[in-house]
Amino acid sequence: NAGVTQTPKFQVLKTGQSMTLQCAQDMNHEYMSWYRQDPGMGLRLIHYSVGAGITDQGEVPNGYNVSRSTTEDFPLRLLSAAPSQTSVYFCASSGQNYEQYFGPGTRLTVT
Amino acid sequence: AQSVAQPEDQVNVAEGNPLTVKCTYSVSGNPYLFWYVQYPNRGLQFLLKYITGDNLVKGSYGFEAEFNKSQTSFHLKKPSALVSDSALYFCAVRDINTDKLIFGTGTRLQVFP
């Protein structure tokens, strides 16, 4: 099993550009989520999904969109990047035991 | 709204001494509680969880945590710290009504030789 994979590992965007962070898992987990990690702020939940076709907002959803068309994939879209979205982004998934498996992260810089 | 507090930004302990990393929570209903560890430039790894049952739960790498309902706490402990335990530790709570998993701000554990 590859576990949870994220692409890209690093990305630099200019203000106003859009992009999609990819996340995939091969463990057949129903629950998937996106977090951002900022110094002193811990991990903050952006969006999450309890299954294909179902998504919901977390603590900091503004400026981000998600969709869940399959069990495996949970992409995160930045519609118009802002410097405040400079962060490290983690995708995670969990099964019925509630233990989250995290991807390696995407380091995003918005200039 | 559910929340988790980790009151210490950093905990320093000498190798071989016991360690405690503190966590308190606020959630309506029964909490599902977790500890995760993050090593430098890595994603988070699961350490242990409390769902129900015995208040003392044991996890990976010799860590354990004690669930205390009256004090709404879930402190992480280890009897004898290792230098390799130095990392960032996160407490998290899952609201079983909304399925949101909310993390604390993290505590950096530094174990000195």
CSV table of C-alpha atoms in Angstrom, one decimal:
chain,number,residue,atom,x,y,z
A,1,ASN,CA,0.0,0.0,0.0
A,2,ALA,CA,1.2,3.5,-0.8
A,3,GLY,CA,-0.9,4.9,2.0
A,4,VAL,CA,-1.8,8.6,1.5
A,5,THR,CA,0.0,10.4,-1.3
A,6,GLN,CA,0.1,14.1,-2.0
A,7,THR,CA,1.3,16.1,-5.0
A,8,PRO,CA,3.1,18.3,-5.5
A,9,LYS,CA,5.6,18.4,-2.6
A,10,PHE,CA,6.4,22.0,-3.1
A,11,GLN,CA,4.7,24.8,-5.0
A,12,VAL,CA,5.2,28.5,-5.5
A,13,LEU,CA,2.2,30.6,-6.7
A,14,LYS,CA,1.7,34.2,-7.4
A,15,THR,CA,-1.2,36.0,-5.8
A,16,GLY,CA,-4.4,35.4,-7.7
A,17,GLN,CA,-3.3,32.1,-9.4
A,18,SER,CA,-5.3,29.0,-8.9
A,19,MET,CA,-4.2,25.4,-8.3
A,20,THR,CA,-5.2,22.0,-7.1
A,21,LEU,CA,-3.4,20.0,-4.5
A,22,GLN,CA,-3.9,16.3,-5.1
A,23,CYS,CA,-4.5,13.7,-2.4
A,24,ALA,CA,-5.1,10.0,-2.9
A,25,GLN,CA,-5.3,7.0,-0.6
A,26,ASP,CA,-5.4,3.3,-1.4
A,27,MET,CA,-6.7,2.0,2.0
A,28,ASN,CA,-10.4,2.3,1.0
A,29,HIS,CA,-11.0,4.8,3.8
A,30,GLU,CA,-14.3,6.6,3.9
A,31,TYR,CA,-13.0,9.6,5.9
A,32,MET,CA,-10.6,12.1,4.4
A,33,SER,CA,-9.6,15.6,5.4
A,34,TRP,CA,-7.3,18.5,4.6
A,35,TYR,CA,-5.4,20.5,7.2
A,36,ARG,CA,-3.0,23.4,7.1
A,37,GLN,CA,-0.1,23.7,9.5
A,38,ASP,CA,1.2,27.1,10.5
A,39,PRO,CA,3.8,27.9,13.2
A,40,GLY,CA,2.1,28.4,16.5
A,41,MET,CA,-1.3,27.5,15.1
A,42,GLY,CA,-1.1,23.7,15.1
A,43,LEU,CA,-3.2,21.9,12.5
A,44,ARG,CA,-6.4,23.6,11.4
A,45,LEU,CA,-9.1,21.6,9.6
A,46,ILE,CA,-10.0,23.1,6.2
A,47,HIS,CA,-12.5,20.6,4.7
A,48,TYR,CA,-13.4,17.0,5.3
A,49,SER,CA,-15.4,14.2,3.8
A,50,VAL,CA,-17.1,11.2,5.3
A,51,GLY,CA,-17.5,9.4,2.0
A,52,ALA,CA,-17.8,9.9,-1.8
A,53,GLY,CA,-20.1,12.7,-2.7
A,54,ILE,CA,-20.1,14.2,0.8
A,55,THR,CA,-18.0,17.1,1.9
A,56,ASP,CA,-18.2,19.6,4.8
A,57,GLN,CA,-16.4,22.6,6.1
A,58,GLY,CA,-13.8,22.6,8.8
A,59,GLU,CA,-12.4,25.5,10.9
A,60,VAL,CA,-10.9,27.5,8.0
A,61,PRO,CA,-12.7,26.8,4.8
A,62,ASN,CA,-12.6,30.2,3.1
A,63,GLY,CA,-10.6,30.3,-0.1
A,64,TYR,CA,-10.6,26.6,-0.6
A,65,ASN,CA,-12.9,24.1,-2.4
A,66,VAL,CA,-13.1,20.4,-2.3
A,67,SER,CA,-14.9,17.6,-4.0
A,68,ARG,CA,-15.1,13.8,-3.5
A,69,SER,CA,-16.1,12.0,-6.6
A,70,THR,CA,-14.4,8.8,-5.6
A,71,THR,CA,-13.4,7.1,-2.4
A,72,GLU,CA,-9.7,7.3,-3.3
A,73,ASP,CA,-9.3,11.0,-4.2
A,74,PHE,CA,-9.9,14.2,-2.3
A,75,PRO,CA,-8.4,17.2,-4.2
A,76,LEU,CA,-8.1,20.7,-2.6
A,77,ARG,CA,-8.6,23.7,-4.9
A,78,LEU,CA,-7.3,27.2,-4.2
A,79,LEU,CA,-9.4,29.4,-6.4
A,80,SER,CA,-7.4,32.7,-6.1
A,81,ALA,CA,-4.3,32.3,-4.0
A,82,ALA,CA,-3.4,34.8,-1.4
A,83,PRO,CA,-0.2,35.2,0.7
A,84,SER,CA,-2.2,34.2,3.8
A,85,GLN,CA,-2.5,30.8,2.2
A,86,THR,CA,1.2,30.2,2.5
A,87,SER,CA,1.4,27.1,4.6
A,88,VAL,CA,2.1,23.4,4.7
A,89,TYR,CA,-0.9,21.4,3.7
A,90,PHE,CA,-1.6,17.8,4.9
A,91,CYS,CA,-4.2,15.4,3.6
A,92,ALA,CA,-5.3,12.5,5.9
A,93,SER,CA,-7.6,9.6,5.8
A,94,SER,CA,-9.0,7.2,8.3
A,95,GLY,CA,-11.1,4.1,8.4
A,96,GLN,CA,-13.4,2.7,11.0
A,97,ASN,CA,-10.8,2.6,13.7
A,98,TYR,CA,-10.6,6.4,13.6
A,99,GLU,CA,-6.8,6.4,13.3
A,100,GLN,CA,-5.7,9.1,10.8
A,101,TYR,CA,-3.0,8.4,8.2
A,102,PHE,CA,-1.3,11.5,7.0
A,103,GLY,CA,0.3,12.3,3.7
A,104,PRO,CA,3.8,13.8,3.5
A,105,GLY,CA,2.5,17.3,3.0
A,106,THR,CA,2.7,20.1,0.4
A,107,ARG,CA,4.7,23.2,1.1
A,108,LEU,CA,2.9,26.1,-0.6
A,109,THR,CA,4.3,29.6,-0.9
A,110,VAL,CA,2.2,32.4,-2.3
A,111,THR,CA,4.1,35.6,-3.3
B,1,ALA,CA,-17.8,24.0,19.7
B,2,GLN,CA,-15.2,21.3,20.3
B,3,SER,CA,-11.7,22.3,21.2
B,4,VAL,CA,-8.4,21.1,22.5
B,5,ALA,CA,-5.8,23.0,24.5
B,6,GLN,CA,-2.2,22.2,24.9
B,7,PRO,CA,-1.0,24.7,27.5
B,8,GLU,CA,2.7,24.2,27.0
B,9,ASP,CA,4.5,25.2,23.8
B,10,GLN,CA,7.6,23.3,24.9
B,11,VAL,CA,8.5,20.7,27.4
B,12,ASN,CA,12.1,19.9,28.3
B,13,VAL,CA,13.1,16.8,30.0
B,14,ALA,CA,16.4,14.9,30.7
B,15,GLU,CA,16.8,11.5,29.1
B,16,GLY,CA,15.7,8.7,31.5
B,17,ASN,CA,13.3,11.0,33.3
B,18,PRO,CA,9.5,10.6,33.1
B,19,LEU,CA,7.7,13.0,30.8
B,20,THR,CA,4.2,14.4,30.6
B,21,VAL,CA,2.7,16.4,27.8
B,22,LYS,CA,-0.6,18.0,28.8
B,23,CYS,CA,-3.9,18.2,26.9
B,24,THR,CA,-7.4,19.3,27.9
B,25,TYR,CA,-10.5,19.1,25.8
B,26,SER,CA,-13.9,20.5,25.4
B,27,VAL,CA,-16.6,18.6,23.5
B,28,SER,CA,-20.3,17.9,23.9
B,29,GLY,CA,-20.9,14.2,24.4
B,30,ASN,CA,-18.4,11.5,24.7
B,31,PRO,CA,-14.9,12.4,23.4
B,32,TYR,CA,-12.8,10.4,21.0
B,33,LEU,CA,-9.2,11.5,21.9
B,34,PHE,CA,-5.9,11.0,20.1
B,35,TRP,CA,-2.2,11.8,20.3
B,36,TYR,CA,-0.1,12.2,17.2
B,37,VAL,CA,3.6,12.8,16.8
B,38,GLN,CA,5.4,14.8,14.1
B,39,TYR,CA,9.1,14.4,13.4
B,40,PRO,CA,10.9,17.2,11.5
B,41,ASN,CA,9.8,17.6,7.9
B,42,ARG,CA,7.4,14.7,8.2
B,43,GLY,CA,3.7,14.1,8.4
B,44,LEU,CA,1.9,13.2,11.6
B,45,GLN,CA,2.0,9.7,12.9
B,46,PHE,CA,-0.7,8.1,15.2
B,47,LEU,CA,0.5,7.3,18.7
B,48,LEU,CA,-2.6,6.3,20.6
B,49,LYS,CA,-6.4,6.8,21.1
B,50,TYR,CA,-9.1,6.7,23.7
B,51,ILE,CA,-12.5,5.7,22.5
B,52,THR,CA,-14.0,3.9,25.4
B,53,GLY,CA,-13.0,1.5,28.1
B,54,ASP,CA,-10.0,1.7,30.4
B,55,ASN,CA,-8.9,5.2,31.2
B,56,LEU,CA,-5.2,4.4,30.8
B,57,VAL,CA,-4.4,3.7,27.1
B,58,LYS,CA,-1.1,2.4,25.8
B,59,GLY,CA,0.3,3.3,22.5
B,60,SER,CA,3.4,3.2,20.3
B,61,TYR,CA,7.0,3.7,21.4
B,62,GLY,CA,6.2,3.2,25.1
B,63,PHE,CA,3.8,6.1,25.4
B,64,GLU,CA,0.6,6.0,27.3
B,65,ALA,CA,-2.2,8.5,28.1
B,66,GLU,CA,-4.7,8.8,30.9
B,67,PHE,CA,-8.2,9.9,30.2
B,68,ASN,CA,-9.7,11.9,33.1
B,69,LYS,CA,-13.3,12.8,32.5
B,70,SER,CA,-13.8,15.0,35.6
B,71,GLN,CA,-10.8,17.1,34.6
B,72,THR,CA,-11.4,16.8,30.9
B,73,SER,CA,-7.8,15.9,30.3
B,74,PHE,CA,-5.9,13.4,28.3
B,75,HIS,CA,-2.2,13.8,29.2
B,76,LEU,CA,0.5,11.9,27.4
B,77,LYS,CA,3.1,10.2,29.5
B,78,LYS,CA,6.2,8.0,29.2
B,79,PRO,CA,8.1,6.6,32.2
B,80,SER,CA,11.6,7.1,30.8
B,81,ALA,CA,12.3,9.6,28.0
B,82,LEU,CA,14.6,9.0,25.1
B,83,VAL,CA,16.5,11.6,23.1
B,84,SER,CA,14.7,10.1,20.0
B,85,ASP,CA,11.4,11.1,21.5
B,86,SER,CA,12.2,14.8,20.7
B,87,ALA,CA,9.4,15.9,18.3
B,88,LEU,CA,6.2,17.9,18.1
B,89,TYR,CA,3.2,16.3,19.8
B,90,PHE,CA,-0.4,17.0,19.0
B,91,CYS,CA,-3.5,16.2,20.9
B,92,ALA,CA,-6.8,15.9,19.0
B,93,VAL,CA,-10.5,15.3,19.7
B,94,ARG,CA,-13.1,13.9,17.3
B,95,ASP,CA,-16.7,15.1,17.7
B,96,ILE,CA,-18.8,12.0,17.1
B,97,ASN,CA,-21.7,14.1,16.0
B,98,THR,CA,-20.0,16.1,13.3
B,99,ASP,CA,-17.0,13.8,12.6
B,100,LYS,CA,-14.7,16.7,12.8
B,101,LEU,CA,-11.2,16.0,14.1
B,102,ILE,CA,-9.8,19.1,15.8
B,103,PHE,CA,-6.1,19.4,16.8
B,104,GLY,CA,-4.4,21.4,19.5
B,105,THR,CA,-1.6,23.8,18.7
B,106,GLY,CA,1.1,21.2,19.5
B,107,THR,CA,3.8,20.8,22.2
B,108,ARG,CA,7.5,20.6,21.3
B,109,LEU,CA,9.2,17.9,23.4
B,110,GLN,CA,12.9,18.3,23.8
B,111,VAL,CA,14.8,15.5,25.5
B,112,PHE,CA,18.3,16.3,26.6
B,113,PRO,CA,21.1,13.7,26.9
